[in-house]
Coordinates of C-alpha atoms and ligand atoms in Angstrom, one line a residue:
X1 CA 0.0 0.0 0.0
X2 CA 1.4 3.4 -1.0
X3 CA 1.7 5.9 1.8
X4 CA -0.7 8.8 1.5
X5 CA 0.8 12.2 1.1
X6 CA 0.3 14.9 3.7
X7 CA -1.6 18.0 2.6
X8 CA -3.2 21.1 4.2
X9 CA -6.6 22.6 3.6
X10 CA -7.4 26.1 4.8
X11 CA -10.9 27.1 5.8
X12 CA -12.8 29.3 8.2
X13 CA -12.2 28.8 11.9
X14 CA -15.5 27.9 13.5
X15 CA -14.6 26.7 17.0
X16 CA -11.1 26.9 18.5
X17 CA -9.0 24.0 19.7
X18 CA -6.8 21.3 18.1
X19 CA -7.7 17.7 17.6
X20 CA -6.6 14.8 15.5
X21 CA -8.1 11.4 14.6
X22 CA -9.7 9.2 12.0
X23 CA -12.0 10.9 9.4
X24 CA -15.6 9.8 9.1
X25 CA -17.2 10.9 5.9
X26 CA -20.7 11.7 6.8
X27 CA -23.8 12.2 4.6
X28 CA -22.4 10.7 1.4
X29 CA -24.5 7.6 1.7
X30 CA -26.6 7.4 -1.4
X31 CA -29.3 4.8 -1.1
X32 CA -29.4 3.0 -4.5
X33 CA -33.1 3.2 -5.3
X34 CA -34.1 1.1 -8.3
X35 CA -36.7 2.3 -10.8
X36 CA -39.5 -0.2 -10.0
X37 CA -42.9 -0.1 -11.8
X38 CA -46.0 -0.6 -9.7
X39 CA -49.5 -1.7 -10.6
X40 CA -52.6 0.6 -10.5
X41 CA -53.9 -1.2 -7.5
X42 CA -50.6 -0.7 -5.6
X43 CA -50.9 3.1 -5.8
X44 CA -53.0 3.6 -2.6
X45 CA -50.6 1.4 -0.7
X46 CA -47.6 3.5 -1.9
X47 CA -49.4 6.7 -0.8
X48 CA -50.1 5.2 2.6
X49 CA -46.4 4.2 2.9
X50 CA -45.4 7.8 2.0
X51 CA -47.8 9.2 4.6
X52 CA -46.5 6.8 7.3
X53 CA -42.9 7.9 6.5
X54 CA -43.9 11.6 6.8
X55 CA -45.6 11.0 10.2
X56 CA -42.6 9.0 11.3
X57 CA -40.2 11.7 10.2
X58 CA -42.3 14.4 11.8
X59 CA -42.2 12.5 15.1
X60 CA -38.4 12.1 14.8
X61 CA -38.0 15.8 14.2
X62 CA -40.3 16.7 17.1
X63 CA -38.3 14.5 19.4
X64 CA -35.0 16.1 18.3
X65 CA -36.6 19.6 18.7
X66 CA -37.7 18.8 22.2
X67 CA -34.4 17.3 23.2
X68 CA -32.3 20.2 21.8
X69 CA -34.6 22.8 23.3
X70 CA -34.0 21.2 26.7
X71 CA -30.3 20.6 26.3
X72 CA -29.3 23.7 24.3
X73 CA -32.1 26.1 24.6
X74 CA -35.2 27.1 22.8
X75 CA -33.4 29.1 20.1
X76 CA -31.5 26.1 19.0
X77 CA -34.6 24.0 19.1
X78 CA -36.4 26.5 16.8
X79 CA -34.2 25.5 14.0
X80 CA -36.3 22.4 13.6
X81 CA -39.5 24.4 13.1
X82 CA -38.1 25.0 9.6
X83 CA -37.8 21.3 9.1
X84 CA -41.4 20.8 10.1
X85 CA -42.4 23.4 7.5
X86 CA -40.7 21.2 4.8
X87 CA -42.7 18.1 5.9
X88 CA -45.9 20.1 5.9
X89 CA -45.2 21.6 2.4
X90 CA -48.4 20.7 0.6
X91 CA -46.9 21.4 -2.8
X92 CA -44.2 18.9 -2.3
X93 CA -46.6 16.3 -1.1
X94 CA -49.1 16.9 -3.9
X95 CA -46.4 16.8 -6.5
X96 CA -45.1 13.4 -5.2
X97 CA -48.6 12.0 -5.1
X98 CA -49.6 13.2 -8.6
X99 CA -46.3 12.0 -10.1
X100 CA -46.8 8.6 -8.5
X101 CA -50.3 8.3 -10.0
X102 CA -49.0 9.4 -13.4
X103 CA -45.8 7.5 -13.6
X104 CA -46.6 4.4 -11.5
X105 CA -43.1 3.9 -10.1
X106 CA -42.2 3.1 -6.5
X107 CA -42.8 5.9 -4.0
X108 CA -39.1 5.9 -3.0
X109 CA -38.1 6.5 -6.6
X110 CA -40.7 9.2 -7.2
X111 CA -39.9 11.0 -3.9
X112 CA -36.2 11.0 -4.6
X113 CA -36.9 12.4 -8.1
X114 CA -39.1 15.2 -6.8
X115 CA -36.7 16.0 -4.1
X116 CA -33.8 16.3 -6.5
X117 CA -35.8 18.6 -8.7
X118 CA -36.7 20.8 -5.7
X119 CA -33.1 21.1 -4.7
X120 CA -32.0 21.9 -8.2
X121 CA -34.6 24.6 -8.6
X122 CA -33.7 26.2 -5.2
X123 CA -30.0 26.0 -5.8
X124 CA -30.4 27.8 -9.2
X125 CA -32.1 30.7 -7.5
X126 CA -28.8 31.8 -6.0
X127 CA -30.2 33.4 -2.9
X128 CA -28.7 33.1 0.5
X129 CA -32.0 32.6 2.2
X130 CA -33.1 29.9 -0.2
X131 CA -29.7 28.2 0.1
X132 CA -30.4 27.9 3.8
X133 CA -33.7 26.3 2.9
X134 CA -31.9 23.8 0.6
X135 CA -30.0 22.3 3.6
X136 CA -33.4 22.0 5.4
X137 CA -35.0 20.3 2.4
X138 CA -32.0 18.0 2.0
X139 CA -31.9 17.1 5.7
X140 CA -35.6 16.4 5.9
X141 CA -35.7 14.7 2.5
X142 CA -32.9 12.3 3.5
X143 CA -34.8 11.4 6.6
X144 CA -38.0 10.7 4.8
X145 CA -36.2 8.6 2.3
X146 CA -34.5 6.6 5.0
X147 CA -37.8 6.0 6.7
X148 CA -39.4 5.0 3.4
X149 CA -36.8 2.3 2.6
X150 CA -36.5 1.4 6.3
X151 CA -32.7 2.0 6.2
X152 CA -30.9 2.4 9.4
X153 CA -29.9 5.9 10.0
X154 CA -26.3 6.8 9.4
X155 CA -26.4 8.6 12.7
X156 CA -23.6 10.3 14.4
X157 CA -25.0 9.2 17.7
X158 CA -24.2 5.6 16.9
X159 CA -20.4 6.0 16.5
X160 CA -18.4 3.4 18.2
X161 CA -15.1 5.2 18.2
X162 CA -13.7 8.7 18.3
X163 CA -13.9 10.3 14.9
X164 CA -13.6 13.6 13.1
X165 CA -16.7 14.2 11.0
X166 CA -16.2 15.3 7.5
X167 CA -19.3 16.6 5.7
X168 CA -20.4 18.8 2.8
X169 CA -22.6 20.5 5.3
X170 CA -23.8 19.5 8.7
X171 CA -27.5 20.3 9.2
X172 CA -28.5 21.4 12.6
X173 CA -30.4 18.2 13.2
X174 CA -27.2 16.2 12.3
X175 CA -25.1 18.4 14.5
X176 CA -27.6 17.8 17.3
X177 CA -27.4 14.1 17.0
X178 CA -23.7 14.0 17.4
X179 CA -22.4 11.8 20.1
X180 CA -20.4 14.4 21.9
X181 CA -17.9 12.0 23.3
X182 CA -17.1 10.3 20.0
X183 CA -17.2 13.3 17.7
X184 CA -14.0 15.1 18.5
X185 CA -14.0 17.6 15.7
X186 CA -15.7 18.4 12.5
X187 CA -15.1 20.1 9.2
X188 CA -17.4 21.0 6.4
X189 CA -17.2 22.1 2.7
X190 CA -19.6 25.0 3.1
X191 CA -20.7 27.4 5.8
X192 CA -19.4 30.7 7.1
X193 CA -18.6 32.2 10.5
X194 CA -22.3 33.0 11.0
X195 CA -23.7 29.7 9.9
X196 CA -25.7 27.6 12.3
X197 CA -23.0 25.0 12.1
X198 CA -20.4 27.4 13.3
X199 CA -22.6 28.7 16.1
X200 CA -23.3 25.2 17.3
X201 CA -19.7 24.2 17.1
X202 CA -18.8 27.0 19.4
X203 CA -21.5 26.2 21.9
X204 CA -20.5 22.5 21.8
X205 CA -16.8 23.6 22.2
X206 CA -15.7 21.0 19.6
X207 CA -12.8 22.2 17.4
X208 CA -14.3 22.9 13.9
X209 CA -13.4 24.4 10.6
X210 CA -16.0 25.3 8.0
X211 CA -16.0 26.6 4.4
X212 CA -13.2 24.3 3.2
X213 CA -15.0 23.9 -0.2
X214 CA -13.4 20.6 -1.2
X215 CA -12.7 18.6 1.9
X216 CA -15.3 15.9 1.2
X217 CA -13.6 15.3 -2.2
X218 CA -10.1 15.2 -0.8
X219 CA -10.6 13.1 2.3
X220 CA -11.6 9.5 2.7
X221 CA -13.1 7.7 5.7
X222 CA -10.3 6.3 7.8
X223 CA -7.7 9.0 6.7
X224 CA -6.0 10.6 9.7
X225 CA -6.7 14.3 10.0
X226 CA -5.7 17.1 12.2
X227 CA -8.2 19.9 12.8
X228 CA -6.9 23.2 14.0
X229 CA -10.1 25.1 14.7
X230 CA -8.2 28.1 16.0
X231 CA -6.5 28.8 12.7
X232 CA -9.1 27.2 10.4
X233 CA -6.6 24.6 9.2
X234 CA -7.1 20.9 8.4
X235 CA -4.1 18.6 7.8
X236 CA -4.8 15.4 6.0
X237 CA -2.6 12.3 6.3
X238 CA -0.1 14.1 8.5
X239 CA 3.4 12.7 8.7
X240 CA 4.6 11.4 12.1
X241 CA 6.6 14.6 12.5
X242 CA 3.5 16.9 11.8
X243 CA 1.4 14.7 14.1
X244 CA 4.0 15.1 16.9
X245 CA 4.1 18.9 16.4
X246 CA 0.3 19.2 16.6
X247 CA 0.1 16.9 19.5
X248 CA 2.5 19.2 21.3
X249 CA 0.4 22.2 20.1
X250 CA -2.7 20.6 21.4
X251 CA -1.2 19.9 24.8
X252 CA 0.0 23.5 24.9
X253 CA -3.4 24.7 23.9
X254 CA -5.1 22.7 26.6
X255 CA -2.6 23.7 29.3
X256 CA -2.7 27.3 28.1
X257 CA -6.5 27.4 28.3
X258 CA -6.4 26.0 31.8
X259 CA -3.8 28.5 32.8
X260 CA -5.7 31.3 31.2
X261 CA -8.8 30.4 33.2
X262 CA -6.8 31.2 36.3
X263 CA -7.0 34.8 35.1
X264 CA -10.8 34.6 35.3
X265 CA -11.2 36.7 38.4
X266 CA -8.3 39.1 37.9
X267 CA -9.2 42.6 36.7
X268 CA -8.6 43.5 33.1
X269 CA -6.0 46.3 33.7
X270 CA -2.8 47.3 32.0
X271 CA 0.5 47.2 33.9
X272 CA 0.1 50.9 34.8
X273 CA -3.4 50.4 36.1
X274 CA -5.7 51.5 33.2
X275 CA -9.0 49.6 33.4
X276 CA -10.2 48.2 30.1
X277 CA -13.6 46.8 29.5
X278 CA -13.6 43.1 28.5
X279 CA -17.0 41.7 27.7
X280 CA -18.5 38.9 25.7
X281 CA -20.6 38.5 22.5
X282 CA -23.5 36.2 22.8
X283 CA -26.0 34.9 20.3
X284 CA -28.5 33.2 22.7
X285 CA -29.0 33.3 26.5
X286 CA -27.6 29.7 26.7
X287 CA -24.2 31.1 25.9
X288 CA -24.1 32.7 29.4
X289 CA -22.4 29.9 31.4
X290 CA -19.5 30.1 29.0
X291 CA -19.4 33.9 29.4
X292 CA -19.2 33.5 33.2
X293 CA -16.7 30.7 33.1
X294 CA -14.3 32.8 31.0
X295 CA -14.6 35.8 33.3
X296 CA -16.2 38.3 31.0
X297 CA -17.3 41.5 32.7
X298 CA -20.5 42.0 30.8
X299 CA -22.1 41.5 27.4
X300 CA -20.8 43.9 24.8
X301 CA -23.0 42.5 22.1
X302 CA -26.1 40.5 22.4
X303 CA -27.1 39.6 18.8
X304 CA -30.8 39.3 19.1
X305 CA -31.6 38.2 15.6
X306 CA -31.3 34.5 16.5
X307 CA -34.5 35.1 18.5
X308 CA -36.3 35.7 15.2
X309 CA -34.8 33.0 13.2
X310 CA -36.3 29.6 12.1
X311 CA -39.7 30.1 13.5
X312 CA -43.1 30.7 12.1
X313 CA -44.1 33.7 14.1
X314 CA -42.4 36.9 15.4
X315 CA -41.3 36.9 19.1
X316 CA -43.7 38.9 21.2
X317 CA -42.9 41.7 23.5
X318 CA -43.4 39.5 26.6
X319 CA -41.3 36.7 25.2
X320 CA -38.5 39.1 24.5
X321 CA -39.0 40.9 27.8
X322 CA -38.5 37.6 29.7
X323 CA -35.4 36.6 27.8
X324 CA -33.7 40.0 28.1
X325 CA -34.7 40.2 31.8
X326 CA -33.2 36.8 32.5
X327 CA -29.9 37.8 30.8
X328 CA -29.9 41.2 32.6
X329 CA -30.4 39.5 36.0
X330 CA -27.7 36.9 35.4
X331 CA -25.1 39.4 34.3
X332 CA -25.9 42.0 36.9
X333 CA -24.1 44.2 38.1
X334 CA -22.3 44.1 34.8
X335 CA -23.9 45.6 31.7
X336 CA -25.6 43.9 28.8
X337 CA -25.6 45.7 25.5
X338 CA -28.6 44.5 23.5
X339 CA -28.3 45.1 19.8
X340 CA -31.6 45.7 18.1
X341 CA -32.5 43.4 15.3
X342 CA -29.8 43.1 12.6
X343 CA -31.8 41.2 10.0
X344 CA -30.4 40.9 6.5
X345 CA -26.9 40.5 5.0
X346 CA -26.4 36.8 5.7
X347 CA -29.0 36.5 8.4
X348 CA -32.6 36.0 7.2
X349 CA -35.7 35.4 9.1
X350 CA -38.0 32.6 7.9
X351 CA -41.2 34.3 8.8
X352 CA -40.7 37.6 7.1
X353 CA -41.2 38.3 3.5
X354 CA -37.9 39.9 2.5
X355 CA -37.5 40.3 -1.2
X356 CA -34.4 38.9 -2.9
X357 CA -31.7 41.5 -3.3
X358 CA -28.6 41.7 -5.5
X359 CA -26.5 43.0 -2.7
X360 CA -28.1 41.9 0.6
X361 CA -25.2 43.3 2.7
X362 CA -25.8 46.7 1.2
X363 CA -29.5 46.4 1.1
X364 CA -32.5 46.5 3.3
X365 CA -31.0 45.3 6.5
X366 CA -30.5 46.1 10.2
X367 CA -31.6 49.6 11.2
X368 CA -33.0 50.2 7.7
X369 CA -35.3 47.3 8.0
X370 CA -36.3 48.3 11.6
X371 CA -37.1 51.9 10.6
X372 CA -39.3 50.6 7.8
X373 CA -41.0 48.2 10.2
X374 CA -41.5 50.3 13.4
X375 CA -44.1 47.7 14.6
X376 CA -41.3 45.1 14.8
X377 CA -38.7 47.5 16.0
X378 CA -40.9 49.1 18.7
X379 CA -41.9 45.8 20.1
X380 CA -38.3 44.9 20.6
X381 CA -37.5 48.3 22.1
X382 CA -40.4 48.1 24.6
X383 CA -39.2 44.6 25.6
X384 CA -35.6 46.0 26.2
X385 CA -36.9 49.0 28.1
X386 CA -39.1 46.9 30.3
X387 CA -36.2 44.5 31.0
X388 CA -34.0 47.4 31.9
X389 CA -35.4 47.5 35.4
X390 CA -33.9 44.0 36.0
X391 CA -30.2 44.9 35.5
X392 CA -27.8 47.1 33.7
X393 CA -29.1 47.1 30.1
X394 CA -28.0 49.3 27.2
X395 CA -29.4 49.4 23.8
X396 CA -27.5 49.6 20.5
X397 CA -28.5 50.2 16.9
X398 CA -26.7 48.2 14.1
X399 CA -25.6 49.7 10.8
X400 CA -26.2 53.3 11.5
X401 CA -24.9 55.2 8.4
X402 CA -25.7 58.8 9.4
X403 CA -27.3 61.2 11.8
X404 CA -30.8 61.0 10.2
X405 CA -31.1 57.3 10.8
X406 CA -29.8 57.7 14.4
X407 CA -32.4 60.4 15.1
X408 CA -35.2 58.3 13.6
X409 CA -34.2 55.4 15.7
X410 CA -34.1 57.5 18.8
X411 CA -37.5 59.0 18.0
X412 CA -39.0 55.5 17.8
X413 CA -37.3 54.7 21.2
X414 CA -39.0 57.8 22.6
X415 CA -42.3 56.6 21.3
X416 CA -41.7 53.2 22.9
X417 CA -41.0 54.9 26.2
X418 CA -44.2 56.9 25.9
X419 CA -46.3 53.8 25.2
X420 CA -44.8 52.1 28.3
X421 CA -45.7 55.1 30.4
X422 CA -49.2 55.0 29.2
X423 CA -49.3 51.3 30.2
X424 CA -47.8 52.3 33.6
X425 CA -44.9 49.9 33.1
X426 CA -41.6 50.7 34.7
X427 CA -38.3 51.1 32.8
X428 CA -35.0 52.9 33.0
X429 CA -35.7 56.3 31.6
X430 CA -32.0 57.0 31.2
X431 CA -31.1 53.7 29.5
X432 CA -27.8 54.3 27.6
X433 CA -28.1 54.3 23.8
X434 CA -25.2 53.4 21.5
X435 CA -24.5 53.2 17.8
X436 CA -22.5 50.5 16.1
X437 CA -20.0 52.1 13.9
X438 CA -19.7 49.6 11.1
X439 CA -20.4 51.7 8.0
X440 CA -17.5 53.9 6.6
X441 CA -19.9 56.9 6.4
X442 CA -20.6 56.6 10.2
X443 CA -16.9 56.2 10.9
X444 CA -16.2 59.4 9.0
X445 CA -19.0 61.3 10.6
X446 CA -18.4 59.9 14.1
X447 CA -17.7 63.3 15.4
X448 CA -21.4 64.2 14.6
X449 CA -22.9 61.0 15.8
X450 CA -20.9 61.0 19.0
X451 CA -22.9 64.0 20.2
X452 CA -26.2 62.1 20.2
X453 CA -25.3 58.7 21.7
X454 CA -23.9 57.5 25.0
X455 CA -21.4 55.1 23.4
X456 CA -20.0 53.6 20.3
X457 CA -19.2 50.0 19.5
X458 CA -17.1 49.4 16.4
X459 CA -18.4 46.5 14.3
X460 CA -15.3 45.5 12.4
X461 CA -16.9 42.6 10.6
X462 CA -18.9 44.9 8.6
X463 CA -16.6 47.9 8.7
X464 CA -13.9 45.9 7.1
X465 CA -16.1 44.5 4.4
X466 CA -17.5 47.9 3.5
X467 CA -14.3 49.9 3.7
X468 CA -12.3 47.3 1.7
X469 CA -15.2 46.3 -0.5
X470 CA -14.7 42.6 0.4
X471 CA -17.8 40.4 1.0
X472 CA -17.2 39.0 4.4
X473 CA -18.7 35.6 3.6
X474 CA -17.1 35.0 0.3
X475 CA -14.2 32.6 0.9
X476 CA -12.8 33.3 -2.6
X477 CA -11.7 36.8 -1.7
X478 CA -11.0 36.1 2.0
X479 CA -7.3 37.0 1.4
X480 CA -8.4 40.6 0.9
X481 CA -10.3 40.8 4.2
X482 CA -7.5 42.4 6.2
X483 CA -8.3 43.7 9.7
X484 CA -4.7 45.2 9.7
X485 CA -5.3 47.2 6.5
X486 CA -4.1 50.8 7.0
X487 CA -7.5 52.1 5.9
X488 CA -9.2 50.1 8.7
X489 CA -6.7 51.4 11.3
X490 CA -7.3 55.0 10.2
X491 CA -11.1 54.6 10.4
X492 CA -10.8 53.0 13.9
X493 CA -8.4 55.8 15.0
X494 CA -10.9 58.4 13.8
X495 CA -13.8 56.8 15.6
X496 CA -12.0 56.5 18.9
X497 CA -10.7 60.1 18.7
X498 CA -14.1 61.5 17.9
X499 CA -15.8 59.4 20.6
X500 CA -13.3 60.6 23.2
X501 CA -13.6 64.2 22.1
X502 CA -17.3 64.0 22.8
X503 CA -16.7 62.3 26.1
X504 CA -18.2 58.9 25.2
X505 CA -16.7 55.4 25.5
X506 CA -15.7 53.5 22.4
X507 CA -15.8 49.7 22.4
X508 CA -15.4 47.1 19.7
X509 CA -17.6 44.0 19.2
X510 CA -16.4 42.8 15.8
X511 CA -14.2 39.8 15.6
X512 CA -11.1 42.0 15.5
X513 CA -11.7 42.6 19.2
X514 CA -10.8 38.9 19.7
X515 CA -7.9 39.0 17.3
X516 CA -5.0 38.9 19.8
X517 CA -2.5 40.1 17.2
X518 CA -4.4 43.4 17.1
X519 CA -4.9 43.9 20.8
X520 CA -1.9 46.0 21.5
X521 CA -2.6 48.4 18.6
X522 CA -6.3 48.8 19.5
X523 CA -5.3 49.4 23.1
X524 CA -2.8 52.0 22.0
X525 CA -5.4 53.7 19.8
X526 CA -7.4 54.2 23.0
X527 CA -10.1 51.5 22.7
X528 CA -12.1 51.4 26.0
X529 CA -13.8 48.1 25.7
X530 CA -13.2 44.8 23.9
X531 CA -16.1 42.5 23.4
X532 CA -15.5 39.1 21.9
X533 CA -16.5 35.4 22.0
X534 CA -16.1 34.0 25.5
X535 CA -13.4 31.5 24.5
X536 CA -11.0 34.3 23.5
X537 CA -11.5 36.5 26.5
X538 CA -8.7 35.0 28.8
X539 CA -6.1 35.5 26.1
X540 CA -7.1 39.1 25.5
X541 CA -7.0 39.7 29.2
X542 CA -3.5 38.3 29.5
X543 CA -2.2 40.5 26.7
X544 CA -3.8 43.6 28.3
X545 CA -2.4 42.8 31.7
X546 CA 1.1 42.4 30.2
X547 CA 1.6 45.9 28.8
X548 CA 1.5 49.5 29.9
X549 CA -0.4 52.2 28.1
X550 CA 2.7 54.1 27.0
X551 CA 4.1 51.1 25.3
X552 CA 0.8 50.3 23.7
X553 CA 0.5 53.9 22.4
X554 CA 4.0 53.7 21.0
X555 CA 3.1 50.4 19.2
X556 CA -0.1 51.9 17.8
X557 CA 1.7 55.1 16.7
X558 CA 4.2 53.2 14.6
X559 CA 1.5 50.8 13.3
X560 CA -0.5 53.6 11.9
X561 CA 2.4 54.8 9.8
X562 CA 2.9 51.5 8.0
X563 CA 1.7 51.2 4.4
X564 CA 0.2 47.7 3.9
X565 CA -2.0 45.3 5.8
X566 CA 0.8 42.7 5.8
X567 CA 3.4 45.2 7.2
X568 CA 1.0 46.1 10.0
X569 CA 0.2 42.4 10.7
X570 CA 3.8 41.4 10.8
X571 CA 4.8 44.3 13.0
X572 CA 1.8 43.6 15.3
X573 CA 2.9 40.0 15.7
X574 CA 6.5 41.0 16.3
X575 CA 5.6 43.4 19.0
X576 CA 3.1 41.0 20.6
X577 CA 5.8 38.4 20.9
X578 CA 8.0 40.9 22.7
X579 CA 5.3 41.7 25.2
X580 CA 4.0 38.2 25.7
X581 CA 7.0 36.0 25.0
X582 CA 5.1 32.6 25.2
X583 CA 2.2 33.7 23.0
X584 CA 1.0 31.2 20.4
X585 CA 0.1 33.0 17.2
Ligands
PEP1 C1 -19.8 43.5 13.1 O1 -20.3 43.8 12.0 O2 -18.6 43.6 13.4 C2 -20.7 42.9 14.1 C3 -20.3 42.8 15.4 O3 -22.0 42.6 13.8 P1 -22.4 41.3 13.0 O4 -21.2 40.4 12.9 O5 -23.5 40.7 13.7 O6 -22.8 41.9 11.6
MG2 MG1 -22.4 44.0 11.7

């Protein structure tokens, strides 16, 4: 047998950590379904079998939904409501039945045929929202087919040994059935940082890389693979030397994580005593235990859109009030910055009719959508206001592009306050209001905006994509997505300066806040608060605790004079290694 050659694939880091083991190719199973003719009198029986399979599948999904809601929270469970919608799709069912009657072929064959056609039609529509639906249709379709032919499920819960799951895509229901002890890592061809798969990977704390494009074509079951979820790297058929190196890295990572957790209760201060805010980003309230375990001092970004996703109805004021209150109480006395609904871009809500757009990231999204739908916006604002009596809540608007928008949003906030007063419901009248600065026009007019808000939070994920004209979810141009680009640094410097001139605090909640190579520069530019995923908090704290402000300022001053992103990034790493000699970057 010839020895397989080592090769490396680069993808998008979804959940940090390093792991290695045997690959298990998942989801490639194609049931060979023969084209069998049936007699006229068998049609009714085939329809009955189809209906049984639908009921069986529906029950399976309801079970998973219940279990996931209990184990991981209602928001994760809601994902399966979209699956139920597929099962109840009368068009799909009618098409299968009428084709069956016409073509008189076995129900398995007919169903597979219709399913393939559905998927083809959806995939040709080239729409992010519909692409999300494809994975739902695929997932449910595979289940129905399995139930029709009575095949045993190729389930991840049945694994007998530890494996690294390799899949084109992992649907939420598949991710949910993973046997956590035996799935030690996973990698997928598709998916971005904000995909459900990536979100689940983080909450399961299993190292994962997504968006590898070709991994299922390059890896076979049984191949040994290393998954470096921190750097988004997958190494296939590693040599003994590479394996040894990564095993050492893994041990270092684990020891390092443990060591870092010792910092949990220490304050986030520089060597010369400057207090820096260090808070966490959360998607759902179930992320809170991890926030607390990693020693965050508050929530700098609560992305509320997951509340609205994958469900048939809109969340009510009361439902939101309860959720926000629970988070506020849990995090008290620290603050929670609730970001109002940021629909659009790559986040779509199943229950809202949002027309297809050529450029969704630059389209009808975030605050633009909310200002056009004050009914939805005000419901959320009232819920946030009411919850503000239960803790230290602040409210923040996404994607503000100029003063008019900010004023309109504030006017709606005032209306929400008036409505609550009429209902004699208590709320914090002086709730702090902030704007995300993530559009270049807002960055450039931040002096104007700063006069009408209580704080800024820099959303670098969008700020970078808009200022460098690089679609943040397109892996083909990912090399152009440079946080260290001089244009980005200049915008950030401008925002911080303008915020400080107006006497307001400036935080950052984009991924750059968790990019340790940039920490010293951001600190030196005067950033007041870093908000990042819980897992990265201890490392950022360690860096901040290792430097004094004068040194950080000197580093930032030099960085801002450099001429390319690469120069800045190299310089930043060099200086970071000087400050924290054992840092792994
Ligand atoms: C950002 O754009 O940096 C941000 C934090 O918001 P989101 O990633 O949700 O767009
Ligand atoms: Mg954003």
